[in-house]
XYZ file of C-alpha atoms in Angstrom:
613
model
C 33.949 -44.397 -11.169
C 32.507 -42.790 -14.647
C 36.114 -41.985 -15.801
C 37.696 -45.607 -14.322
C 34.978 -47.706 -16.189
C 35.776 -45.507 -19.091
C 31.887 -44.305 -19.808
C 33.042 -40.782 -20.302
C 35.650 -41.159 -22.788
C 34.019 -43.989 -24.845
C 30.711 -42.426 -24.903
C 29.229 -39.507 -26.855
C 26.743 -38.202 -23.831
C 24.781 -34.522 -23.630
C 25.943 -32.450 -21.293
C 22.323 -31.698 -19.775
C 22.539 -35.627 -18.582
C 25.481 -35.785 -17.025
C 24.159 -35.136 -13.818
C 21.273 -37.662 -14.140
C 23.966 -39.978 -14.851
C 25.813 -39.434 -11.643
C 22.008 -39.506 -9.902
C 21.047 -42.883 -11.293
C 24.470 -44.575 -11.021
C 24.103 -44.017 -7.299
C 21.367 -45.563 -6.972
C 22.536 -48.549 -9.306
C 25.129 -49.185 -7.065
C 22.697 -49.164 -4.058
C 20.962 -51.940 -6.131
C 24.192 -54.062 -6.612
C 23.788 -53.257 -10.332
C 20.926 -55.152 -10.960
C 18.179 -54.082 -13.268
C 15.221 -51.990 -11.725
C 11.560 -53.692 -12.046
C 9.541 -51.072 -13.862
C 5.746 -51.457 -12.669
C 2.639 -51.359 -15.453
C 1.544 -48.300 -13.602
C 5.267 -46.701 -13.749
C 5.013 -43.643 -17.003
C 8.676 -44.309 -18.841
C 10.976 -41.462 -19.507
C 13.014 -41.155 -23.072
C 15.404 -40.071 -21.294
C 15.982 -41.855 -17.876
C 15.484 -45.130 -19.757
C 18.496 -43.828 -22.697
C 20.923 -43.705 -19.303
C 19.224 -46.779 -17.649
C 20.312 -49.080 -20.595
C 24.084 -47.362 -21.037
C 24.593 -48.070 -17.489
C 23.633 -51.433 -17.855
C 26.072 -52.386 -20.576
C 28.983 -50.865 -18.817
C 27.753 -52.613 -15.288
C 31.128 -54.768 -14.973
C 33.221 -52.321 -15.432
C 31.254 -50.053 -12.651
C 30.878 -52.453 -10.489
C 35.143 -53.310 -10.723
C 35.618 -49.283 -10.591
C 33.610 -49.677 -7.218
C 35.841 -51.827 -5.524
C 39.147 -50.282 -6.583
C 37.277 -46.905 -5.237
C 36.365 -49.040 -1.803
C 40.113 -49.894 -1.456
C 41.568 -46.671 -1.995
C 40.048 -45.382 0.784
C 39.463 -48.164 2.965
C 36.148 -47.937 2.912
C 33.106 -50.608 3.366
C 31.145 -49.275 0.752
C 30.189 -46.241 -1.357
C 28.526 -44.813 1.392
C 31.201 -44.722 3.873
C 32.950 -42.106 1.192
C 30.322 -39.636 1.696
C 31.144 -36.583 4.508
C 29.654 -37.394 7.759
C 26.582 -34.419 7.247
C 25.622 -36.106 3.975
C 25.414 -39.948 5.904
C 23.851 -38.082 8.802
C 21.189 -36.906 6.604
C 20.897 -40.196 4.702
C 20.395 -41.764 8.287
C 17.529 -39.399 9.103
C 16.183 -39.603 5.472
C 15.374 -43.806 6.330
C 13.852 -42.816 9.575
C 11.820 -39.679 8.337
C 7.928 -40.155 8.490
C 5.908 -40.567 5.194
C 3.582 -37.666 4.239
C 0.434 -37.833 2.192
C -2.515 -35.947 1.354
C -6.025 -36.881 0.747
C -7.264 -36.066 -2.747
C -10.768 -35.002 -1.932
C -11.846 -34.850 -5.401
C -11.860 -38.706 -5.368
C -12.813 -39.440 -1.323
C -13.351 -37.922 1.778
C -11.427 -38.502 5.163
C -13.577 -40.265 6.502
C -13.848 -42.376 3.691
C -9.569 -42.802 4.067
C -9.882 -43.513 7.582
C -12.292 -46.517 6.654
C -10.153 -47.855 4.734
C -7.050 -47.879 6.281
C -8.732 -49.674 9.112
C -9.639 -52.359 7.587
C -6.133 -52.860 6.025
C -5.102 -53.177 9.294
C -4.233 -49.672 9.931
C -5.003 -47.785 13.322
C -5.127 -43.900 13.710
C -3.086 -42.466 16.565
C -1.681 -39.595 17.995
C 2.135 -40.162 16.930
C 3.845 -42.469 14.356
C 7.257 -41.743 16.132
C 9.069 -45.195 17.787
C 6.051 -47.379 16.533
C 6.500 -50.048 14.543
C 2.436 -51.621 13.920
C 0.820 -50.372 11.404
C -0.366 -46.883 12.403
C -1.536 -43.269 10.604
C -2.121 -40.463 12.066
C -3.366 -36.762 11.083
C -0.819 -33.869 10.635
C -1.757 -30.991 13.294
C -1.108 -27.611 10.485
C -2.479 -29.281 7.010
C -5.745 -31.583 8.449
C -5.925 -33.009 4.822
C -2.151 -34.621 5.607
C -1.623 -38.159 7.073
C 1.606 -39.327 8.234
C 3.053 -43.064 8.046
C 5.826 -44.786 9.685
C 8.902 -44.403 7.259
C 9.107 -48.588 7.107
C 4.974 -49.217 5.363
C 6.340 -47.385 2.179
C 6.627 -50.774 0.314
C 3.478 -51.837 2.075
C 1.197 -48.681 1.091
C 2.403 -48.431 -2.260
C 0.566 -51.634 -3.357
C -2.771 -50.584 -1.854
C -5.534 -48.904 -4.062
C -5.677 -45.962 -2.041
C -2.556 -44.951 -3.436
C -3.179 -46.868 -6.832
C -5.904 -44.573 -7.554
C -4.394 -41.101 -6.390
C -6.420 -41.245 -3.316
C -3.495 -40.573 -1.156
C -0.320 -38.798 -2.622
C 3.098 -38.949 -1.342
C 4.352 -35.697 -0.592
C 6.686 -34.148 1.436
C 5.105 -31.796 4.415
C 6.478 -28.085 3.051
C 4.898 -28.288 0.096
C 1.478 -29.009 2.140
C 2.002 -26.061 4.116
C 2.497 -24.019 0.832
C -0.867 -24.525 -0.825
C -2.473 -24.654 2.792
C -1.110 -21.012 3.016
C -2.311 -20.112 -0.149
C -5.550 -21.055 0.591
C -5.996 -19.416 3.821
C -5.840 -15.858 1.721
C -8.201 -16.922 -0.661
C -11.790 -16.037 -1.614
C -14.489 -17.923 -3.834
C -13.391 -16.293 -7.174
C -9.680 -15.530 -6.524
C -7.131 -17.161 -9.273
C -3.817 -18.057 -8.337
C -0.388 -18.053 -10.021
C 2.194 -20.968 -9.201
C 5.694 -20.532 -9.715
C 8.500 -23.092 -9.985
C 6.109 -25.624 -8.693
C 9.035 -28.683 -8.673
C 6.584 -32.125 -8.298
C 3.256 -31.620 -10.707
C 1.699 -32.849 -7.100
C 2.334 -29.816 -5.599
C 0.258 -28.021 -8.739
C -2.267 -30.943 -7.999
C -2.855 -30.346 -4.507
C -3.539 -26.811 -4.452
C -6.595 -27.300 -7.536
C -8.029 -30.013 -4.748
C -8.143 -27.180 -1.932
C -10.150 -25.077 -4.191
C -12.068 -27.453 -5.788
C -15.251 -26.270 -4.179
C -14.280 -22.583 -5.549
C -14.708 -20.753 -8.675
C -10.496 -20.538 -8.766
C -8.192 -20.799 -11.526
C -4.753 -21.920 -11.375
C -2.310 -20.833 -13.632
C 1.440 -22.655 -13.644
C 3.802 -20.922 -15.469
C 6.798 -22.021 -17.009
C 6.255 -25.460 -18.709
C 8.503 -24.493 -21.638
C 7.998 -28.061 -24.014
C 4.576 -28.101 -24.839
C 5.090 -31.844 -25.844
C 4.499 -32.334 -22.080
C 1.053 -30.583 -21.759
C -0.651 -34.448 -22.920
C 1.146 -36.284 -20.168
C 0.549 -33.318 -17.779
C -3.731 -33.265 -18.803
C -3.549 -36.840 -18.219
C -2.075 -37.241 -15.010
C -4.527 -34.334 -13.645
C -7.726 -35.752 -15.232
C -6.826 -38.980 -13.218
C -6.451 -37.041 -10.135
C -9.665 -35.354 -10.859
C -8.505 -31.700 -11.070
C -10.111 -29.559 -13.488
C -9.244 -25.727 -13.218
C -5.404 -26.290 -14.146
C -4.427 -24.113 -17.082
C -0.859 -24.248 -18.583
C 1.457 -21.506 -19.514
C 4.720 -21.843 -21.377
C 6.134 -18.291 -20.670
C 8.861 -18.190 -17.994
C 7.462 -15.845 -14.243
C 10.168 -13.684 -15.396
C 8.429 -13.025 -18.926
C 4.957 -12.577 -17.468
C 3.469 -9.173 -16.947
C 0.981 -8.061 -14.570
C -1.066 -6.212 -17.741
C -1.848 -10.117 -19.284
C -5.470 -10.820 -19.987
C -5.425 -13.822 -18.224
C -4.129 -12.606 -14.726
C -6.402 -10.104 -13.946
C -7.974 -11.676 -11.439
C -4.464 -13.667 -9.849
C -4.584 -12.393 -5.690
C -2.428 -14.965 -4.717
C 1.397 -15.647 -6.164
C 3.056 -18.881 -4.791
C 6.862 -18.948 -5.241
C 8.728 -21.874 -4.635
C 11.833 -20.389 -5.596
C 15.048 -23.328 -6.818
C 17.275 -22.836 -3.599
C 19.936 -25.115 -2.075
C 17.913 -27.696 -1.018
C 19.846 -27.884 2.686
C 16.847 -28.382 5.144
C 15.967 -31.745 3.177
C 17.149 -35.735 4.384
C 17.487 -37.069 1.019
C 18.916 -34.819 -1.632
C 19.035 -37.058 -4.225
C 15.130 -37.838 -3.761
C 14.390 -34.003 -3.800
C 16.629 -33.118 -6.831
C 14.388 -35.875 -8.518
C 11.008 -35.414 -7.029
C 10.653 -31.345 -7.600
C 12.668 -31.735 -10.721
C 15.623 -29.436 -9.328
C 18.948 -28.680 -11.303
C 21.374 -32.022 -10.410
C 23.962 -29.974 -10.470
C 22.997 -29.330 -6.739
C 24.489 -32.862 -6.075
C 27.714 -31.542 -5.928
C 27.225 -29.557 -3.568
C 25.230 -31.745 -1.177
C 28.148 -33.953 -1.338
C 30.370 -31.057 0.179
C 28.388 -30.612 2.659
C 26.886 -27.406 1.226
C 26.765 -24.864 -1.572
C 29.757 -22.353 -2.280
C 29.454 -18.452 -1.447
C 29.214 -17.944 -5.390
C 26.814 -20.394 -5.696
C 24.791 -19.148 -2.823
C 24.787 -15.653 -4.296
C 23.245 -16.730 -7.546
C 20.656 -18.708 -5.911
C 19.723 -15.370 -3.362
C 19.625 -12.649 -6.804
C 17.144 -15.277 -8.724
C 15.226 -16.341 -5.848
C 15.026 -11.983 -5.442
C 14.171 -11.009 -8.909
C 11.112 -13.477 -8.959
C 9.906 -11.948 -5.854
C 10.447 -8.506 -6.798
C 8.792 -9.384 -10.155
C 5.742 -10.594 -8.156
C 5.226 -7.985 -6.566
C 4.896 -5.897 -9.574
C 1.422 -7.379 -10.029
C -0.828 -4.620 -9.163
C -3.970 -6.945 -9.303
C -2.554 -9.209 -7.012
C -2.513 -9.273 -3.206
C -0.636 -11.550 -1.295
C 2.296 -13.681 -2.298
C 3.670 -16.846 -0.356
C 7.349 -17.156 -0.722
C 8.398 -20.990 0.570
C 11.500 -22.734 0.498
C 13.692 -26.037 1.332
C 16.606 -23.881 2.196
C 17.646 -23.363 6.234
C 20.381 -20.209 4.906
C 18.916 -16.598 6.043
C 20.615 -15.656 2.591
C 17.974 -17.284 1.022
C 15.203 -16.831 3.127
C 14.898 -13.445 5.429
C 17.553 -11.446 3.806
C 15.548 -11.897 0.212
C 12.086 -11.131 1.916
C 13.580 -7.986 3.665
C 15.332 -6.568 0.586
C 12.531 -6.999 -1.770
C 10.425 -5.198 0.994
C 12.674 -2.269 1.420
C 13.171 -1.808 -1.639
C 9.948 -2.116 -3.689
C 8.796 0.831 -5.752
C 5.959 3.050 -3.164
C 5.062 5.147 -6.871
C 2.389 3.038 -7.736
C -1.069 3.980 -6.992
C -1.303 0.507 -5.239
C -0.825 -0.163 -1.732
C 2.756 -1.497 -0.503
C 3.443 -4.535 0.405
C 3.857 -5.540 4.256
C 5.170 -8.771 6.403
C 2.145 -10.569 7.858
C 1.822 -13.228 10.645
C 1.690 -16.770 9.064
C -1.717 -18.259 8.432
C -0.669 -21.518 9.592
C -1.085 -23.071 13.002
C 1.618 -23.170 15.627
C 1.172 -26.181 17.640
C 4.436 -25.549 19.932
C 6.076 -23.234 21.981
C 8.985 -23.945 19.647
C 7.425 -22.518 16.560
C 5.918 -19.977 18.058
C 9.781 -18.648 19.183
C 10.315 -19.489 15.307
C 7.814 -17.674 14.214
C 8.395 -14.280 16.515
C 9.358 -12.190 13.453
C 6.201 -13.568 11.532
C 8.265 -15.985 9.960
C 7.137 -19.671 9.354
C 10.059 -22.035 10.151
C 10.434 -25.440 10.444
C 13.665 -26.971 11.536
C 15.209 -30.546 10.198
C 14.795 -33.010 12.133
C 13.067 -36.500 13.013
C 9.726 -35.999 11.996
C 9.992 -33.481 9.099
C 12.512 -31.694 6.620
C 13.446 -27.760 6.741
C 11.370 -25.280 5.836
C 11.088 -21.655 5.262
C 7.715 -19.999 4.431
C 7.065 -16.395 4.470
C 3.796 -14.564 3.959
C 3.240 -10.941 2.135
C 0.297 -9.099 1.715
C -0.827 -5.658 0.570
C -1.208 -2.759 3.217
C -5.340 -1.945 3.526
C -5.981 1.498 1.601
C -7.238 3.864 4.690
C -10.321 5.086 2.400
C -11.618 1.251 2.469
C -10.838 1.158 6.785
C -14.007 0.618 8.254
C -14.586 1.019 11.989
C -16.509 -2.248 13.881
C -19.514 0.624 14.443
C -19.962 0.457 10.838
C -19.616 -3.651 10.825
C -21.996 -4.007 13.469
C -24.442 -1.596 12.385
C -24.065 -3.343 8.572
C -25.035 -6.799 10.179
C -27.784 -5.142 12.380
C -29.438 -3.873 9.165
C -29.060 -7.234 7.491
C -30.439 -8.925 10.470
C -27.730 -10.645 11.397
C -27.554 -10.113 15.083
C -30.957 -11.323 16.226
C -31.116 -11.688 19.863
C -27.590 -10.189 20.152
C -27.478 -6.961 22.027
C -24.565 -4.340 20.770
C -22.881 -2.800 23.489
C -23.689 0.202 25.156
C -21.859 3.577 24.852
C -19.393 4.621 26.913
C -19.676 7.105 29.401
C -17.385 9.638 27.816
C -19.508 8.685 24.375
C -22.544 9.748 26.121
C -21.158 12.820 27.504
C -20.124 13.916 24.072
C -23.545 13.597 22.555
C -25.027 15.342 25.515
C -22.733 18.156 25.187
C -23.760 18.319 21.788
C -27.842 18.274 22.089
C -27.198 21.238 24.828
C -25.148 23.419 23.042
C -27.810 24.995 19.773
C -26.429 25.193 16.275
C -25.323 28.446 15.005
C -28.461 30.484 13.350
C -27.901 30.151 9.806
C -29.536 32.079 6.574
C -32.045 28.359 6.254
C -32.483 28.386 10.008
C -33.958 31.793 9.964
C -35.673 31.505 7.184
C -37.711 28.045 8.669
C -38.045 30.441 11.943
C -39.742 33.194 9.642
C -42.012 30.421 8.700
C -43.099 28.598 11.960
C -43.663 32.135 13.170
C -45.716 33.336 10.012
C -47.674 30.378 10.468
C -48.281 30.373 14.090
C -49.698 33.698 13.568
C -51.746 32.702 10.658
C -53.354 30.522 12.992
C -53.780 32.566 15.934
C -55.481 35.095 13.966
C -57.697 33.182 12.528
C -58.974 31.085 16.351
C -59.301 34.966 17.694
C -61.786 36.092 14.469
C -64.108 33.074 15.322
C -64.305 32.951 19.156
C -63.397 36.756 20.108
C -61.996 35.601 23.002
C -59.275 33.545 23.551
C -57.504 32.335 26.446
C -53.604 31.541 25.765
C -50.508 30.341 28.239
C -46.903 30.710 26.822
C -45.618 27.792 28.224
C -42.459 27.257 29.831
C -38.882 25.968 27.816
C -38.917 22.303 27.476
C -35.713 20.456 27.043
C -34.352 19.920 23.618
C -35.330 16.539 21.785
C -34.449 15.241 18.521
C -37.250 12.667 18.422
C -40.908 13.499 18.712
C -43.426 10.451 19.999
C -46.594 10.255 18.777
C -49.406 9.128 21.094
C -53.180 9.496 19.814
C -54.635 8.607 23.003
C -53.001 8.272 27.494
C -55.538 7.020 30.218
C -56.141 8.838 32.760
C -53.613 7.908 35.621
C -52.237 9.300 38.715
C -48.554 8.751 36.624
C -46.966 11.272 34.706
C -48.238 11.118 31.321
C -45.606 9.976 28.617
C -46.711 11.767 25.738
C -43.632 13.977 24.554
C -46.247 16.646 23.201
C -46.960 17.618 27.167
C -44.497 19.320 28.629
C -43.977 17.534 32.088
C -42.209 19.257 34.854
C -40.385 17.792 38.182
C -40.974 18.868 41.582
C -38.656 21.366 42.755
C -37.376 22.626 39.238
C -35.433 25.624 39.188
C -37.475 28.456 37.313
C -35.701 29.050 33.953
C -36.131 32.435 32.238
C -38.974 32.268 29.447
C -37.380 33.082 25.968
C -37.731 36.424 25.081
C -40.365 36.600 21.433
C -39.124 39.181 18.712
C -42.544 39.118 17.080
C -45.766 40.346 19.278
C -48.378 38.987 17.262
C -50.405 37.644 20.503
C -52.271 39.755 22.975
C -51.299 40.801 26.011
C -53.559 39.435 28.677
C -54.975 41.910 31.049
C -54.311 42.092 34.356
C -58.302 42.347 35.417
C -59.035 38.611 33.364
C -56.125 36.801 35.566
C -57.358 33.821 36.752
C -56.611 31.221 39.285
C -54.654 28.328 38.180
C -56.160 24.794 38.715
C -54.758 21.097 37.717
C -56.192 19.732 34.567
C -55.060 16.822 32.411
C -54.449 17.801 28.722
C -54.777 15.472 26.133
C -53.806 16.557 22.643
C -52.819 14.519 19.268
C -49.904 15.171 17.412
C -49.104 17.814 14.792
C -47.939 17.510 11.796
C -46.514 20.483 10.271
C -45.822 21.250 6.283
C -42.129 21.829 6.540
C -39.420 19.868 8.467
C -37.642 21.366 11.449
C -33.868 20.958 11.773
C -32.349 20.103 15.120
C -32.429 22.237 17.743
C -34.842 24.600 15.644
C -37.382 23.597 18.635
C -35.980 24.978 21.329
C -35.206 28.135 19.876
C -39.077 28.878 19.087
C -41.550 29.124 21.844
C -44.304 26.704 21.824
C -47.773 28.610 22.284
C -50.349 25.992 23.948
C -54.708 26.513 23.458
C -56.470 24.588 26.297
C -60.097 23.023 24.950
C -62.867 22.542 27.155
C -62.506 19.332 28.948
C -62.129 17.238 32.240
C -59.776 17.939 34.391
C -58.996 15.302 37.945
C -60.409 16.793 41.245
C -56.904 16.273 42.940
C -53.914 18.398 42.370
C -51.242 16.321 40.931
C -47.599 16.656 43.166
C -44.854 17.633 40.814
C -46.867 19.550 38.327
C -47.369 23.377 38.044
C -51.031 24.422 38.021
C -52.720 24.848 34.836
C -56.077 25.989 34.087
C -59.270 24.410 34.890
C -62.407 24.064 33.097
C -65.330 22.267 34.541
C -66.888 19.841 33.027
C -70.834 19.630 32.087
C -73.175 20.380 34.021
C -71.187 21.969 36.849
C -70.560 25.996 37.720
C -67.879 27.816 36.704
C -66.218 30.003 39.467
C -64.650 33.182 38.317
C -64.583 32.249 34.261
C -66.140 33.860 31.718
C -69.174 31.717 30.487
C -69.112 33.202 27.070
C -65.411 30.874 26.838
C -66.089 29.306 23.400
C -65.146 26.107 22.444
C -61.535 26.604 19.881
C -62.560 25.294 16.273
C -58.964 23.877 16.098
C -57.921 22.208 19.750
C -55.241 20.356 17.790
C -52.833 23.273 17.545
């Protein structure tokens, strides 16, 4: 039609518009080649309006090349020229729902939801086959509402949309910057790549408005667009959008202003294949037109396919060179494996393991899965989304640094960490196994190894236990001692200043206490003799008493196990002891108490200066 109406040849044109030519005289012809009604509202493009007005003056002729074009091949109308896949997705394109988001920056759901209602609109499960005016909420982005694909007209005249309340979008992109904000914490920046609609850029400061996040978009090579770009945000509310004109490609991970980037998103230029209308995404996400061509083949070449898969891998290979960084989202329109797994798996295998950084792994999507469908798409932790009759094609894949094993931390350590902090009040921790507890009571059995600080600490206790006993025999002459028997090994001694008298076993760990029936165990053997042997003509018979005694506190600390390798040497004081013998004790000596007669005890027993030791 351009070379029958003679546009080409009469016509100086740049070669960078042909293809917006060929875009806009489409949709001219859709019109009947009448003049498009620009709205106040509408932001005119140098441009789009230099092509607008040539193909106005050269509308006869089009319209005349049309209908020779129509008769040639027998054809109704322009459309009935296309291949059958590109009408089939044309046909799906009119019937496809309508996606927006909610700009929270400006209003809140609920807020939405109000007023929707009283425009007449009703919230329901599923927009599919109804024809009322309906809305309902998408089930993986729960910022997203979806429309019936006929109230376009209808909801672009409401102030809702007027305002940039609610902005038209399609679904993948959602699921992008949903993605990206799953992996995100309060400070984390992130770094957008080939972002297509400014929306997309829009949406993602609106997730993390509430954070202390940066966004970076890279790539804006005319600066003379960074006013219209500051004004469209600042009427959309965002605020922590910053600009740079340097292509990904020329970007390194040493920059001043990326060190603290965690999160890459790359939306890569790819076919385009998985969308319904390609001439509405070539124009929306600012794609290369040249893609038309192709769509009205019924798909790209092999060559072209191949140059699309190597640029699509550099950028993600270049991504992945940021050290600082942690995850990176790689999404795309495209349904070929080309340009989906086989790029993800190559830049995986072969990324460079030399850097003191972890590697790079495959993880499970972030997203919901709402069917059994996509969770048999999603099997190889790959997000998918088929075409179809509710959405377009999508690809989505999610990559995230390995954990270094020196920062693994086992969930004893978490739990004991939020123990300490107090965070699990009224929560009790589980108890050990049985295997755990026969470990640690293998290991209080079994003594440590004498060591050269061991020994030493021994040298001590004994020097001092002598000190002591020296001293108590140079005041009272006499003194009556008991080498008592081994006690079990503790890690833990209680302290108890004062136990009633009871018929129950006292608890105090400073008494030895000894079960009914106990096999006799052999009395450890002393390498130092500095007490007395006790004469065989001063034995005496062996009577219940109840001990009390307070705790000791000794200068020095003793190690584990240190107490069960030193015997404990016991003084009795003078005091009351129960009438009844005790079952389950061994008999200890008794001393009466005031007042009463001592049977077969030396009366000149004096009271020891120390009874605490």
């Amino acid at each position: 039609m351009l070379i029958d109406s003679y546009i080409f040849p009469s016509t100086i044109i740049p070669d960078h518009l042909n293809s917006l030519i060929i875009v806009m005289l489409y949709d001219f012809q859709d019109r009947k080649f009448q003049a498009r009604l620009i709205s106040d509202n509408e932001e005119s493009v140098a441009e789009v309006l230099e092509v607008e007005n040539l193909l106005n003056s050269f509308k006869t002729k089009l319209a005349a090349a049309l209908a020779r074009c129509r008769i040639k091949h027998d054809a109704l109308s322009i459309y009935h020229i296309l291949p059958e896949r590109v009408r089939n997705q044309e046909l799906r394109a009119s019937t496809l729902p309508l996606y927006a988001w909610i700009n929270t920056c400006k209003i809140s759901p609920e807020e939405v939801y109000h007023s929707l209602k009283k425009k007449g609109y009703n919230k329901v499960k599923s927009v599919l086959h109804v024809h009322n005016k309906v809305f309902a909420v998408d089930q993986h982005c729960y910022d997203v509402l979806i429309f019936p694909s006929h109230l376009k007209s209808d909801l672009l005249n409401i102030d809702l949309f007027k305002d940039y309340k609610l902005v038209f979008q399609d679904k993948s992109r959602s699921l992008a910057v949903h993605s990206v904000k799953a992996l995100l914490n309060m400070d984390d920046d992130i770094l957008m790549v080939n972002t297509g609609s400014w929306y997309t850029v829009a949406h993602m400061s609106v997730l993390t408005n509430n954070n202390a996040s940066k966004i970076f978009v890279c790539g804006v090579q005319s600066q003379a667009k960074d006013p219209d770009l500051k004004n469209l945000f600042t009427k959309m509310g965002c605020k922590n959008i910053e600009i740079l004109h340097e292509t990904f490609i020329n970007l390194e991970s040493k920059d001043h202003r990326l060190q603290k980037v965690k999160v890459i998103l790359l939306l890569p230029r790819c076919s385009g294949l998985g969308v319904s209308n390609p001439v509405e995404f070539i124009l929306n996400e600012h794609e290369d037109t040249g893609l038309l061509k192709d769509f009205s083949q019924g798909g790209p070449s092999e060559d072209k396919l191949h140059v699309l898969a190597q640029q699509q891998y550099e950028q993600l290979t270049h991504a992945m060179k940021f050290t600082r960084a942690q995850a990176v989202v790689y999404c795309t329109y495209s349904v070929y494996p080309e340009e989906n797994e086989a790029v993800v798996k190559k830049a995986l295998e072969f990324q460079d393991h030399g850097t003191k950084v972890q590697s790079y792994r495959l993880s499970p999507p972030v997203l919901p899965l709402c069917s059994l469908k996509e969770i048999h798409l999603s099997t190889d932790k790959f997000f998918r989304m088929e075409p179809s009759e509710i959405t377009n094609g999508c690809f989505l894949s999610v990559l995230t640094r390995e954990r270094d094993p020196s920062e693994t931390v086992s969930v004893k350590d978490v739990l004991a960490r939020a123990a300490a902090k107090g965070l699990l009040d009224g929560i009790e921790l589980g108890k050990p196994s049985k295997l755990e507890k026969k470990k640690k009571k293998s290991k209080m059995s079994l003594p440590k190894s004498s060591t050269s600080d061991s020994r030493g600490i021994q040298m001590k206790i004994a020097e001092f236990l002598s000190q002591e006993t020296n001293a108590s025999a140079h005041l009272s002459g006499t003194l009556t001692t008991k080498t008592s028997l081994p006690q079990k090994n503790t890690n833990q001694v209680g302290s108890s200043s004062q136990v009633r008298k009871s018929n129950k076993p006292t608890t105090n760990p400073l008494v030895p206490t000894f079960m009914k029936n106990t096999p006799p165990s052999r009395p450890y053997e002393r390498t130092t003799n500095f007490v007395r042997p006790r004469p065989e003509d001063r034995m005496i018979a062996l009577k219940p008493i109840e001990i009390v005694l307070p705790p000791v506190m000794l200068p020095f600390s003793s190690p584990q196990g240190i107490g069960s390798q030193i015997p404990t040497q016991h003084f009795y004081c003078r005091c009351a002891g129960p009438k009844t013998v005790m079952p389950g004790y061994l008999p200890t000596p008794s001393i009466p108490s005031r007042g009463k007669k001592q049977e077969n005890l030396p009366s000149s027993l004096p009271r020891h200066p120390r009874p605490w030791l």
